JSON list of C-alpha atoms and ligand atoms in Angstrom, two decimals:
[
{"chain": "A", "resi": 1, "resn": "UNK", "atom": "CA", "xyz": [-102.33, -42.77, 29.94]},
{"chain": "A", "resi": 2, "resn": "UNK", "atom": "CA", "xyz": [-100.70, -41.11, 32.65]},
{"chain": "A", "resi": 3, "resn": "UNK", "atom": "CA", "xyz": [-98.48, -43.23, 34.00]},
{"chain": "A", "resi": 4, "resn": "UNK", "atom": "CA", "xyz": [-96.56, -43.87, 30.36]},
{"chain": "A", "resi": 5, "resn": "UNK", "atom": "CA", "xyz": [-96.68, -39.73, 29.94]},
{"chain": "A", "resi": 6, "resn": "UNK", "atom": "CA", "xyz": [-94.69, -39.97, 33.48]},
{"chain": "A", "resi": 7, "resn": "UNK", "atom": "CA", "xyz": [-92.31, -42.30, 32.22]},
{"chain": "A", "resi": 8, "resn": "UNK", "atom": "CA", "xyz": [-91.69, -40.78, 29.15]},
{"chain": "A", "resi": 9, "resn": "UNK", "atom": "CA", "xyz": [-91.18, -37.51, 31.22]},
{"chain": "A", "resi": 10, "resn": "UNK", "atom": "CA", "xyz": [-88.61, -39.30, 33.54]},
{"chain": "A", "resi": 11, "resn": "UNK", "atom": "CA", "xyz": [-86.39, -41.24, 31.54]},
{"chain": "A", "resi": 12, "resn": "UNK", "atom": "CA", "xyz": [-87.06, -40.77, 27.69]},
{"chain": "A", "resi": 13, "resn": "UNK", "atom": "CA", "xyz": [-84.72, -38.75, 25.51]},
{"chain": "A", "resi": 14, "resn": "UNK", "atom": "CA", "xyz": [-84.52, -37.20, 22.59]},
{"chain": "A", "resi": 15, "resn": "UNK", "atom": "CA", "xyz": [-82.41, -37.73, 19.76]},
{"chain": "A", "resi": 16, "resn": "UNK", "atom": "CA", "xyz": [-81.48, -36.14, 16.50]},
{"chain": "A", "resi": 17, "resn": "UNK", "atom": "CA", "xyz": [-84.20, -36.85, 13.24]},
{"chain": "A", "resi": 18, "resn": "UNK", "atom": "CA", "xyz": [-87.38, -36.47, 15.93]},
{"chain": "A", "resi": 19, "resn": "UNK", "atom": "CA", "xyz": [-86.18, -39.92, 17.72]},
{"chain": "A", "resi": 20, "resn": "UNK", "atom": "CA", "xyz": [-87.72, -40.48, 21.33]},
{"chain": "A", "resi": 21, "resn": "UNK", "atom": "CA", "xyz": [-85.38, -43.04, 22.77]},
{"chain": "A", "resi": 22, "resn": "UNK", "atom": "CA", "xyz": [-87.25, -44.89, 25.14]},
{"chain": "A", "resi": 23, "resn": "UNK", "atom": "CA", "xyz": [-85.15, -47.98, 26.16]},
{"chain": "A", "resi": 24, "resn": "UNK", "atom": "CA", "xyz": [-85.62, -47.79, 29.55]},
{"chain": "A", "resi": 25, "resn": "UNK", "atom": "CA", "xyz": [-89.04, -49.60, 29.58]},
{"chain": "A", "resi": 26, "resn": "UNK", "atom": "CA", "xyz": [-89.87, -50.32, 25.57]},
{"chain": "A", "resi": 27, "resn": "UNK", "atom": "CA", "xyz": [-87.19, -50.35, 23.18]},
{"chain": "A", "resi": 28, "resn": "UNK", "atom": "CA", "xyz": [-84.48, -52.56, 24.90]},
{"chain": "A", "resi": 29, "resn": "UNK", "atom": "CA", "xyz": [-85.50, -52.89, 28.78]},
{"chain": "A", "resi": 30, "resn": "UNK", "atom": "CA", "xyz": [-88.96, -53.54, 29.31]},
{"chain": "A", "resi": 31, "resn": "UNK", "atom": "CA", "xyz": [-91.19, -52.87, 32.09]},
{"chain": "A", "resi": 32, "resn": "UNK", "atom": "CA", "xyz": [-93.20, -55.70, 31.78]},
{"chain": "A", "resi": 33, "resn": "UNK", "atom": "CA", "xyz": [-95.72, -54.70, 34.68]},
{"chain": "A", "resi": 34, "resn": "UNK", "atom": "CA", "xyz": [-96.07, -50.96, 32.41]},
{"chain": "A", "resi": 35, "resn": "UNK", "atom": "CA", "xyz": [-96.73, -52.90, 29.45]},
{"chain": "A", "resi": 36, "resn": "UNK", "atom": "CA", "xyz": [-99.39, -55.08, 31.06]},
{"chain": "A", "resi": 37, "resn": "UNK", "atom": "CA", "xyz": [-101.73, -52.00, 31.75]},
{"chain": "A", "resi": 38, "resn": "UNK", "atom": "CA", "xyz": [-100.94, -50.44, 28.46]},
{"chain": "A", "resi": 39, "resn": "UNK", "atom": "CA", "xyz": [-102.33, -53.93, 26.73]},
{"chain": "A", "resi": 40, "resn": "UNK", "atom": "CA", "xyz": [-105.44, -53.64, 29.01]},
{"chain": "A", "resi": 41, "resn": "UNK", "atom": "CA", "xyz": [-105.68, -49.92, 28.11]},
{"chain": "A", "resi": 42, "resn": "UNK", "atom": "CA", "xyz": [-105.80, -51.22, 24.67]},
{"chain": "A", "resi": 43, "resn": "UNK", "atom": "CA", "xyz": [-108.20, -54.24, 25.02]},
{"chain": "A", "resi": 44, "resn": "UNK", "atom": "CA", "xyz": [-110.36, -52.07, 26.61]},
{"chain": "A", "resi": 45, "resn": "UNK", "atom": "CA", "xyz": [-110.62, -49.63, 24.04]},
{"chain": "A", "resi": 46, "resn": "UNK", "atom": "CA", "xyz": [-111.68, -52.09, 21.72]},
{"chain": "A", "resi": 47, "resn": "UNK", "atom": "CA", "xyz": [-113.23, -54.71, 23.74]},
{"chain": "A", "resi": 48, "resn": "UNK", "atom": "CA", "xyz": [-116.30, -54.28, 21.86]},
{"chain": "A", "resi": 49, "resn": "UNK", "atom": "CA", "xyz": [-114.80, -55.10, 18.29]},
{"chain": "A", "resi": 50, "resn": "UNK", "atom": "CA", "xyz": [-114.57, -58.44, 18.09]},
{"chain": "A", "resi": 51, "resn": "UNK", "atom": "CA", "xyz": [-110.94, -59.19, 17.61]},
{"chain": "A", "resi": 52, "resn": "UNK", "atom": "CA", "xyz": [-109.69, -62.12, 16.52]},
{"chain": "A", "resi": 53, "resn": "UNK", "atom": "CA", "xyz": [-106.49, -61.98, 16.51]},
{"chain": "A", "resi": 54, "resn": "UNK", "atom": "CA", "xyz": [-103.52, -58.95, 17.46]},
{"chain": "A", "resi": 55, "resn": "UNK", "atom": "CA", "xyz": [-100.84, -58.23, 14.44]},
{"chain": "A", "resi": 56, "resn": "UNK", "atom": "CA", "xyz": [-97.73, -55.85, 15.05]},
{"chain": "A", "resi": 57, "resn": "UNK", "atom": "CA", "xyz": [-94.34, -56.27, 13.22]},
{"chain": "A", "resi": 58, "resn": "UNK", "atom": "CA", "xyz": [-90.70, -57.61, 15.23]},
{"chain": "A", "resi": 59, "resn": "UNK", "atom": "CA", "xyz": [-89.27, -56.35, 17.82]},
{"chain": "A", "resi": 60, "resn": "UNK", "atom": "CA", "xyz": [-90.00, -53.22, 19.70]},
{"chain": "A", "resi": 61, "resn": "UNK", "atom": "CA", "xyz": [-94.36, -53.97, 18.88]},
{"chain": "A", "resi": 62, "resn": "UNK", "atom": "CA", "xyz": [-93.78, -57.49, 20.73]},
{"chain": "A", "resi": 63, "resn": "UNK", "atom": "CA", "xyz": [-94.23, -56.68, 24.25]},
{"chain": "A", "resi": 64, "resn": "UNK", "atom": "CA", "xyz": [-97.42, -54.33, 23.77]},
{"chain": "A", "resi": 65, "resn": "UNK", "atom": "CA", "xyz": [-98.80, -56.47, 21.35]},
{"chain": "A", "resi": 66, "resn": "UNK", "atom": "CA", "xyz": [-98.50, -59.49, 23.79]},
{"chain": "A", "resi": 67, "resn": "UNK", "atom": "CA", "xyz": [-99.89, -58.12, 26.48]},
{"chain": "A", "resi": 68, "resn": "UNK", "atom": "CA", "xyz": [-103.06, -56.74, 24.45]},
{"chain": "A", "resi": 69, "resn": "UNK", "atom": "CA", "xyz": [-103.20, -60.52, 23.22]},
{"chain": "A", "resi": 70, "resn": "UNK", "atom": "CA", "xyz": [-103.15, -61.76, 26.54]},
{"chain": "A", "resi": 71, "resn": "UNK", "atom": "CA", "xyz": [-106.19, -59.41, 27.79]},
{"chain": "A", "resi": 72, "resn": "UNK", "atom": "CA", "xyz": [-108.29, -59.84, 24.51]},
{"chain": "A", "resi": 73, "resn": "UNK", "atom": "CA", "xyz": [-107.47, -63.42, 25.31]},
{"chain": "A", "resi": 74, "resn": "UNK", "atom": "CA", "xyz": [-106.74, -63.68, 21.18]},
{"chain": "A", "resi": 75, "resn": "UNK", "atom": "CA", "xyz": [-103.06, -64.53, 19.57]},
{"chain": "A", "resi": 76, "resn": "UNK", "atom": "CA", "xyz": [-100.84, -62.35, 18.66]},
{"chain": "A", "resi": 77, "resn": "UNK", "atom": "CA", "xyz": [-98.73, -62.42, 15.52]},
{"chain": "A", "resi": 78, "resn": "UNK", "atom": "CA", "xyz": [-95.77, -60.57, 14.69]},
{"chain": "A", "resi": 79, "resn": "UNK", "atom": "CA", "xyz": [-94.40, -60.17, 11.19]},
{"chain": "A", "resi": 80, "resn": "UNK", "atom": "CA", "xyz": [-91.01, -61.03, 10.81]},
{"chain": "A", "resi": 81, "resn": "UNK", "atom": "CA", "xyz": [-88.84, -58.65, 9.09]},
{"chain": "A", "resi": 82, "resn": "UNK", "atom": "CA", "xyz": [-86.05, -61.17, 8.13]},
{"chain": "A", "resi": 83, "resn": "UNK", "atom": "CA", "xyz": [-85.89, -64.13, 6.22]},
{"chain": "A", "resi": 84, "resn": "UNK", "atom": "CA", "xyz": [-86.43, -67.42, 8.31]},
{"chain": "A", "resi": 85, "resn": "UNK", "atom": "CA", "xyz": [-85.68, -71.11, 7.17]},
{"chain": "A", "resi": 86, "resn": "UNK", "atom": "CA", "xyz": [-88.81, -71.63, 9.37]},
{"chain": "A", "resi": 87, "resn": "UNK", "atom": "CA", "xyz": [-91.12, -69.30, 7.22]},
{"chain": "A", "resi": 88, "resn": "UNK", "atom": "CA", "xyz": [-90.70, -70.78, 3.82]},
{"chain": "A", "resi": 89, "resn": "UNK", "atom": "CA", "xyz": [-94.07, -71.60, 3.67]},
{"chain": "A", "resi": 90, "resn": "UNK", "atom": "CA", "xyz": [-97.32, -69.55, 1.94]},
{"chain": "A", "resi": 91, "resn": "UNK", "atom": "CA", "xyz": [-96.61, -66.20, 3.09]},
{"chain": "A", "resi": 92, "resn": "UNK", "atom": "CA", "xyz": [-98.34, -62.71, 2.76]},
{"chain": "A", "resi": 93, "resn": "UNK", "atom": "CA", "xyz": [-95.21, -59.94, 2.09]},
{"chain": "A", "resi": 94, "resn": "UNK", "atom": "CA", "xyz": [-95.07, -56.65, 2.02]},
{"chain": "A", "resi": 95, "resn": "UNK", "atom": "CA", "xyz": [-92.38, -53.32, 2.13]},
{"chain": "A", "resi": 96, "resn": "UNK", "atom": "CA", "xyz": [-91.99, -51.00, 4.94]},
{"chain": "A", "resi": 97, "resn": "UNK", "atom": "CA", "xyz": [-89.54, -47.99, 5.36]},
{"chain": "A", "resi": 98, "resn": "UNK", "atom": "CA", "xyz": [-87.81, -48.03, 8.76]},
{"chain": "A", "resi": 99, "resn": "UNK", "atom": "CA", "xyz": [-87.89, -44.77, 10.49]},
{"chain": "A", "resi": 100, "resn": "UNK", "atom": "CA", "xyz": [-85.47, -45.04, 12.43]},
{"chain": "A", "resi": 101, "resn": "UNK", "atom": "CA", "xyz": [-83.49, -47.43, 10.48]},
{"chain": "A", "resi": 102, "resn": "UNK", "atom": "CA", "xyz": [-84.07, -45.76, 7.34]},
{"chain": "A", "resi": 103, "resn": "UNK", "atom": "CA", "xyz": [-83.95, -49.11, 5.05]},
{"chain": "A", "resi": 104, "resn": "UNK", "atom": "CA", "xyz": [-86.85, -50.56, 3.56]},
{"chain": "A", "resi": 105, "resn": "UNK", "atom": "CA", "xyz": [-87.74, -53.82, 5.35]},
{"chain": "A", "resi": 106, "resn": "UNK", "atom": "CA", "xyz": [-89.36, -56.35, 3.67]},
{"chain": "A", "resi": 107, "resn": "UNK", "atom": "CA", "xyz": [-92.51, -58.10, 6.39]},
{"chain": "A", "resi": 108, "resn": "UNK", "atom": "CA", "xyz": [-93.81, -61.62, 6.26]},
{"chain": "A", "resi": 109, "resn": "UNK", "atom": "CA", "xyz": [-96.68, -63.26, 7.92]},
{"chain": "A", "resi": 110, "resn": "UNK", "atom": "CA", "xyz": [-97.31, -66.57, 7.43]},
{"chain": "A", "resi": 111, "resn": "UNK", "atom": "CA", "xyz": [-100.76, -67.78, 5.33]},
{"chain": "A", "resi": 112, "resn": "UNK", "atom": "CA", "xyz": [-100.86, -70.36, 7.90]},
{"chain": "A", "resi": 113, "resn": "UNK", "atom": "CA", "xyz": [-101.90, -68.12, 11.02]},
{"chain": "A", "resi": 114, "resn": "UNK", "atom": "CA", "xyz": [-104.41, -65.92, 9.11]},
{"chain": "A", "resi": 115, "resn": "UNK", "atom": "CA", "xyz": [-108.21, -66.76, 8.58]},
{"chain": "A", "resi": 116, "resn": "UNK", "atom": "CA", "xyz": [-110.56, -65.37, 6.49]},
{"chain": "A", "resi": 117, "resn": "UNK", "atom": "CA", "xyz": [-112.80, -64.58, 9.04]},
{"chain": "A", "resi": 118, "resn": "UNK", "atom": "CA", "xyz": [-110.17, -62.77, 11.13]},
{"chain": "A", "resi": 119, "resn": "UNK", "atom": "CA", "xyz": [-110.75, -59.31, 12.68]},
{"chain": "A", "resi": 120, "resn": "UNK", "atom": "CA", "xyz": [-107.47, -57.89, 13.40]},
{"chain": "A", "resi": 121, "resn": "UNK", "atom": "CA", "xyz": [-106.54, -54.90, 16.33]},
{"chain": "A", "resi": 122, "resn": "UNK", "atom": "CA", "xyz": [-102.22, -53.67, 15.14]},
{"chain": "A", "resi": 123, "resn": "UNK", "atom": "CA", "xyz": [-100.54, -53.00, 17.79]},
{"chain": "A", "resi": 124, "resn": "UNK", "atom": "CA", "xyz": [-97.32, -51.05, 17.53]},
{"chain": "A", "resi": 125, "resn": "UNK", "atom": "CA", "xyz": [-94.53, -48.92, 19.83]},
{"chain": "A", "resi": 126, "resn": "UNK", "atom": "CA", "xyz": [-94.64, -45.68, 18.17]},
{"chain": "A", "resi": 127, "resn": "UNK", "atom": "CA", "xyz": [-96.47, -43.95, 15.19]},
{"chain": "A", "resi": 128, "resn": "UNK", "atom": "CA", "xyz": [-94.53, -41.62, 12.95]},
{"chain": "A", "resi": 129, "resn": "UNK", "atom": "CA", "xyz": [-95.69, -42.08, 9.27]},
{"chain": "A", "resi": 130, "resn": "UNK", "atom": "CA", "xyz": [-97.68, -44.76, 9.44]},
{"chain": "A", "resi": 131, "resn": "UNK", "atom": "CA", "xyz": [-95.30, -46.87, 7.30]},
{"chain": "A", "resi": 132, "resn": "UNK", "atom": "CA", "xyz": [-95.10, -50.17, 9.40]},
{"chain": "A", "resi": 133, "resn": "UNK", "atom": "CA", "xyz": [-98.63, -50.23, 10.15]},
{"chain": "A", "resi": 134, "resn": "UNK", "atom": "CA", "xyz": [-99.58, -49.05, 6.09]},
{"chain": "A", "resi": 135, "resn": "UNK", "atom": "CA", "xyz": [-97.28, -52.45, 6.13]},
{"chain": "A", "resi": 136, "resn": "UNK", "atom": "CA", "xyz": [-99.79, -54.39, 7.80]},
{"chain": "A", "resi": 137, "resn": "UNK", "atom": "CA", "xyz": [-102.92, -53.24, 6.33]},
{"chain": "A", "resi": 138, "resn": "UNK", "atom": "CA", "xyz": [-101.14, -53.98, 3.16]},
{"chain": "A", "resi": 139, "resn": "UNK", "atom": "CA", "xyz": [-100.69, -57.70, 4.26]},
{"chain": "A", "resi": 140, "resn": "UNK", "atom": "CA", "xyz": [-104.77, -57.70, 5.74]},
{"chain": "A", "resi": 141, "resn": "UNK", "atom": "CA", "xyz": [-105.45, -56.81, 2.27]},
{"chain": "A", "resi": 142, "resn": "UNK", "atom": "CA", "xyz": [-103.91, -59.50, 0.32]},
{"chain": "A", "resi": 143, "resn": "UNK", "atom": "CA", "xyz": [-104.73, -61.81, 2.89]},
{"chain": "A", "resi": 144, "resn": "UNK", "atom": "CA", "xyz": [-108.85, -59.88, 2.85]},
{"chain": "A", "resi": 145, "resn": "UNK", "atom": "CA", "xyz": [-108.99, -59.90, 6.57]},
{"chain": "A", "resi": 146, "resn": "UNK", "atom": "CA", "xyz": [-110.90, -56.85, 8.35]},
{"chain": "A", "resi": 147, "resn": "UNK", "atom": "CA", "xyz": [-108.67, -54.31, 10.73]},
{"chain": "A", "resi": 148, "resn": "UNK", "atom": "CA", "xyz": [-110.59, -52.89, 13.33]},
{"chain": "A", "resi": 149, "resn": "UNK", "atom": "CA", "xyz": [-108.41, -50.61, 14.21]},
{"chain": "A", "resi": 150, "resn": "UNK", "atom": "CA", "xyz": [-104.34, -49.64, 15.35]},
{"chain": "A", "resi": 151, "resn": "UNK", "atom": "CA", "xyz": [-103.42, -49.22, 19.21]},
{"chain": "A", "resi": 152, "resn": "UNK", "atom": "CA", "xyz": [-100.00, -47.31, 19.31]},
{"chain": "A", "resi": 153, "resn": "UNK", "atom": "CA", "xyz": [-98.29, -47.08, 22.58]},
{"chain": "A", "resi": 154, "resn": "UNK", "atom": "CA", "xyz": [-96.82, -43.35, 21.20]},
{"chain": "A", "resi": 155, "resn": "UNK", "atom": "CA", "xyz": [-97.64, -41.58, 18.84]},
{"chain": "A", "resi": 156, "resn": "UNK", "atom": "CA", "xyz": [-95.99, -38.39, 17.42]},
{"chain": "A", "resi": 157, "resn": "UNK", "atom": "CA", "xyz": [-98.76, -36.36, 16.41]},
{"chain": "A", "resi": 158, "resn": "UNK", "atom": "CA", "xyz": [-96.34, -33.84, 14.53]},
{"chain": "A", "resi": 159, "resn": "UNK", "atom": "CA", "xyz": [-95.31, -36.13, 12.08]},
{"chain": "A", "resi": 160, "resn": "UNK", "atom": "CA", "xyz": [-98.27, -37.77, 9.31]},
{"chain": "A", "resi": 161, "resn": "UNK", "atom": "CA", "xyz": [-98.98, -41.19, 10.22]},
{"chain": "A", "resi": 162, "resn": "UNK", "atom": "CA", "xyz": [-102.24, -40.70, 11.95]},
{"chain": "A", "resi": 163, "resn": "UNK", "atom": "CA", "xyz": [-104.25, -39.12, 9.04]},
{"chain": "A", "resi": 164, "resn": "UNK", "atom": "CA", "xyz": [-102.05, -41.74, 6.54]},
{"chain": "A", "resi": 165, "resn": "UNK", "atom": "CA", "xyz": [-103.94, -44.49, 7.93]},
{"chain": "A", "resi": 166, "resn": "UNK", "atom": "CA", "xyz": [-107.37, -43.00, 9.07]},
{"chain": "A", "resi": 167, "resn": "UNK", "atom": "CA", "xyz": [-106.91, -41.98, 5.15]},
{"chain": "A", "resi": 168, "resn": "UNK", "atom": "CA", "xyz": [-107.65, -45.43, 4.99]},
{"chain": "A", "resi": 169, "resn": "UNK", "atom": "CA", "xyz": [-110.30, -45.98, 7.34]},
{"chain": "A", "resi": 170, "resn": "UNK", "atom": "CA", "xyz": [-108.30, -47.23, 9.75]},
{"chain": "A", "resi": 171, "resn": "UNK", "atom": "CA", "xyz": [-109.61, -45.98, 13.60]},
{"chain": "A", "resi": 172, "resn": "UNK", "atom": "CA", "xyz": [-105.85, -45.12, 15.28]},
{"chain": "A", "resi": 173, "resn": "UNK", "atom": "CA", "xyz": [-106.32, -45.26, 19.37]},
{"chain": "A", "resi": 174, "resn": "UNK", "atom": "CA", "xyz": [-103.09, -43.66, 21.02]},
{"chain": "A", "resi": 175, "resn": "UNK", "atom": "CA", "xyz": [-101.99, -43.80, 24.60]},
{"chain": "A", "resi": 176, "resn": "UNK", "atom": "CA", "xyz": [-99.47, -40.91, 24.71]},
{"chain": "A", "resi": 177, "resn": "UNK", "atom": "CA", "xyz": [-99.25, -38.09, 21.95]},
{"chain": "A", "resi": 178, "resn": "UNK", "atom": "CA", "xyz": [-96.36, -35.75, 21.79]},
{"chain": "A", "resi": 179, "resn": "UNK", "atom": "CA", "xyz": [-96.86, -32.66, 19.47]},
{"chain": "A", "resi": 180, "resn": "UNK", "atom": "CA", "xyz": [-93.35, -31.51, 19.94]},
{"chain": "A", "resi": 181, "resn": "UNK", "atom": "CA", "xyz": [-89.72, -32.87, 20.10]},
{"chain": "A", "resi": 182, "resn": "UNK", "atom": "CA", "xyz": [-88.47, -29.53, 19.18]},
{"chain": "A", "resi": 183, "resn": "UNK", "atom": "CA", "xyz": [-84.96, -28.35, 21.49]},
{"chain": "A", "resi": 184, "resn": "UNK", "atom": "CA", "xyz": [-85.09, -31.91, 22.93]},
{"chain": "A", "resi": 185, "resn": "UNK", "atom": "CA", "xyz": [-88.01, -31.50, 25.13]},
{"chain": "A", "resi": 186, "resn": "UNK", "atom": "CA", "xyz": [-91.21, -33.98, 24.81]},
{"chain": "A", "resi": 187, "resn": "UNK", "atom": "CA", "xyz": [-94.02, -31.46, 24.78]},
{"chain": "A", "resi": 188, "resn": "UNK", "atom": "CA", "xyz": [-97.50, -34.03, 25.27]},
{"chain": "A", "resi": 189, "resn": "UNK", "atom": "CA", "xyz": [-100.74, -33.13, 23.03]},
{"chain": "A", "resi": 190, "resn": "UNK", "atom": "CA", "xyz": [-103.71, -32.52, 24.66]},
{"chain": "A", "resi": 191, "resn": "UNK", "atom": "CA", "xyz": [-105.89, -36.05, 25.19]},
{"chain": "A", "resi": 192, "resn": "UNK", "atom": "CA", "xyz": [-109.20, -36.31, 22.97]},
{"chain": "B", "resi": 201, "resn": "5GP", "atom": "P1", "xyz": [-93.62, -45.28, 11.06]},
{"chain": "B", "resi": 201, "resn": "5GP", "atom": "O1", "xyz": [-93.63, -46.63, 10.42]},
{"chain": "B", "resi": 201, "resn": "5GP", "atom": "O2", "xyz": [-94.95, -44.88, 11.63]},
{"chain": "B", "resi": 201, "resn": "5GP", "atom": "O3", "xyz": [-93.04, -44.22, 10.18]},
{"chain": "B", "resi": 201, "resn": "5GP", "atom": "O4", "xyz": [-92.61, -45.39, 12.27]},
{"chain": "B", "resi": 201, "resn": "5GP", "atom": "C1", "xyz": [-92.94, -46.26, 13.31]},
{"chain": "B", "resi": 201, "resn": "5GP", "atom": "C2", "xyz": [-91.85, -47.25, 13.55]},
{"chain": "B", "resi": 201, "resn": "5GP", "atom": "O5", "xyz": [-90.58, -46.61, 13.57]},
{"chain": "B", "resi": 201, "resn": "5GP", "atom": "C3", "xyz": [-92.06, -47.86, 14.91]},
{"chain": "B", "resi": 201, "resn": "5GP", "atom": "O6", "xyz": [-92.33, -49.23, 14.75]},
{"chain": "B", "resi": 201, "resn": "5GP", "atom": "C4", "xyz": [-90.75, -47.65, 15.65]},
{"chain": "B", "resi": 201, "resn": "5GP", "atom": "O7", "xyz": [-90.02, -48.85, 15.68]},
{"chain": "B", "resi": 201, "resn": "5GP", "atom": "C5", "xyz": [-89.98, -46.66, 14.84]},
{"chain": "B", "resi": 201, "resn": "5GP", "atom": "N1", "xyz": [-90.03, -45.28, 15.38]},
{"chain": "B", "resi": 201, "resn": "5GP", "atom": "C6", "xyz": [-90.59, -44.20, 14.79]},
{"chain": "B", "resi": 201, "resn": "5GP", "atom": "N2", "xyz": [-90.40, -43.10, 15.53]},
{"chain": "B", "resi": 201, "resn": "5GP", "atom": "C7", "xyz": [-89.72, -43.49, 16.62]},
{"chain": "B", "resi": 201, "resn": "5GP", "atom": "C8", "xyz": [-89.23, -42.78, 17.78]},
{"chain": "B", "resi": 201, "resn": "5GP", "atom": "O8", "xyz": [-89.36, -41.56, 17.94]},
{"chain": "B", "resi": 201, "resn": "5GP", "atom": "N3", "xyz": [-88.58, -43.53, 18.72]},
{"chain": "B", "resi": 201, "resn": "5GP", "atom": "C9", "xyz": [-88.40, -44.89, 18.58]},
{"chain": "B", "resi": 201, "resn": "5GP", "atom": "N4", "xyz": [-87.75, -45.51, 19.56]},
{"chain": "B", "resi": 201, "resn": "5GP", "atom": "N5", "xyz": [-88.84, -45.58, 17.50]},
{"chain": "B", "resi": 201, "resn": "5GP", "atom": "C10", "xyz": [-89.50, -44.88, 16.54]}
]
């Protein structure tokens, strides 16, 4: 998507550990406008796969993940990564290994908001390993929902997460790939 490779170019930067920082429009500010086309970039991709419902995990997946909701015209749900006094209901858990963070996270959904019969399209900020969506598919397996598929607004195609999760069948759809943080410059991968 060219017009997130042009932000990217203007105001990301890069940080130590392979980090793209990125709050200008995702991480902290968002460009709410930006992330409405990148959620119709991602409903149309999979417009034909009958989803039911979009999953991503709290915060930075919110914004893309709402707007793909909002053009599917399905909910979205994100997990929650901390413990709630609101969630203490059935829940589906599962452990995930912040990247950036570098803690493990436990995730929750609620049993409540998930139907057997649901087909569901992950929606996340950035790929790296492929630990926070492996978090999700984790939790669609307990709960033995389908996943169609995972829409990443980034993904850093130097680092294992796309072949971790097609591993598992998963289809990964990517709107900007960078091969290369090396020396602090975003090199972009050539589109498929
Ligand atoms: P993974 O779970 O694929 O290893 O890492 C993806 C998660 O880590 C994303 O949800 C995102 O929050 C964070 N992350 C990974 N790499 C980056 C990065 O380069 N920049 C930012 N801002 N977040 C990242």
């Amino acid at each position: 998507m060219e017009e997130l490779k042009t932000r990217i170019k203007e105001v990301g930067t890069v940080l130590p550990g392979n980090v793209l920082k990125v709050d200008a429009f995702l991480n902290h500010q968002i460009d709410a406008g930006l992330m409405q086309r990148i959620g119709q970039a991602f409903a149309a991709r999979f417009a034909d796969a009958g989803i039911t419902k979009v999953w991503t995990v709290e915060s930075s997946g919110i914004a893309p993940a709402v707007m793909t909701g909002l053009a599917l015209g399905v909910p979205v749900i994100f997990a929650r990564k901390h413990k709630s006094l609101t969630l203490n209901e059935g829940r589906y858990t599962a452990e995930v290994y912040s990247y950036t963070k570098q803690v493990a996270n436990k995730i929750t959904i609620a049993q409540k908001y998930v139907a057997p019969d649901d087909k569901v399209l992950i929606i996340d900020d950035f790929l790296a390993n492929g630990q926070a969506v492996s978090g999700l598919l984790a939790i669609a397996k307990q709960a033995g929902v389908t996943v169609a598929g995972a829409g990443i607004v980034i993904e850093k195609t130097f680092q294992p997460g796309r072949s971790a999760l097609e591993k598992q069948g998963i289809p990964v759809v990517s709107l900007a790939k960078i091969k290369s943080l090396a020396n602090g410059q975003v090199e972009f991968a050539e589109e498929d």
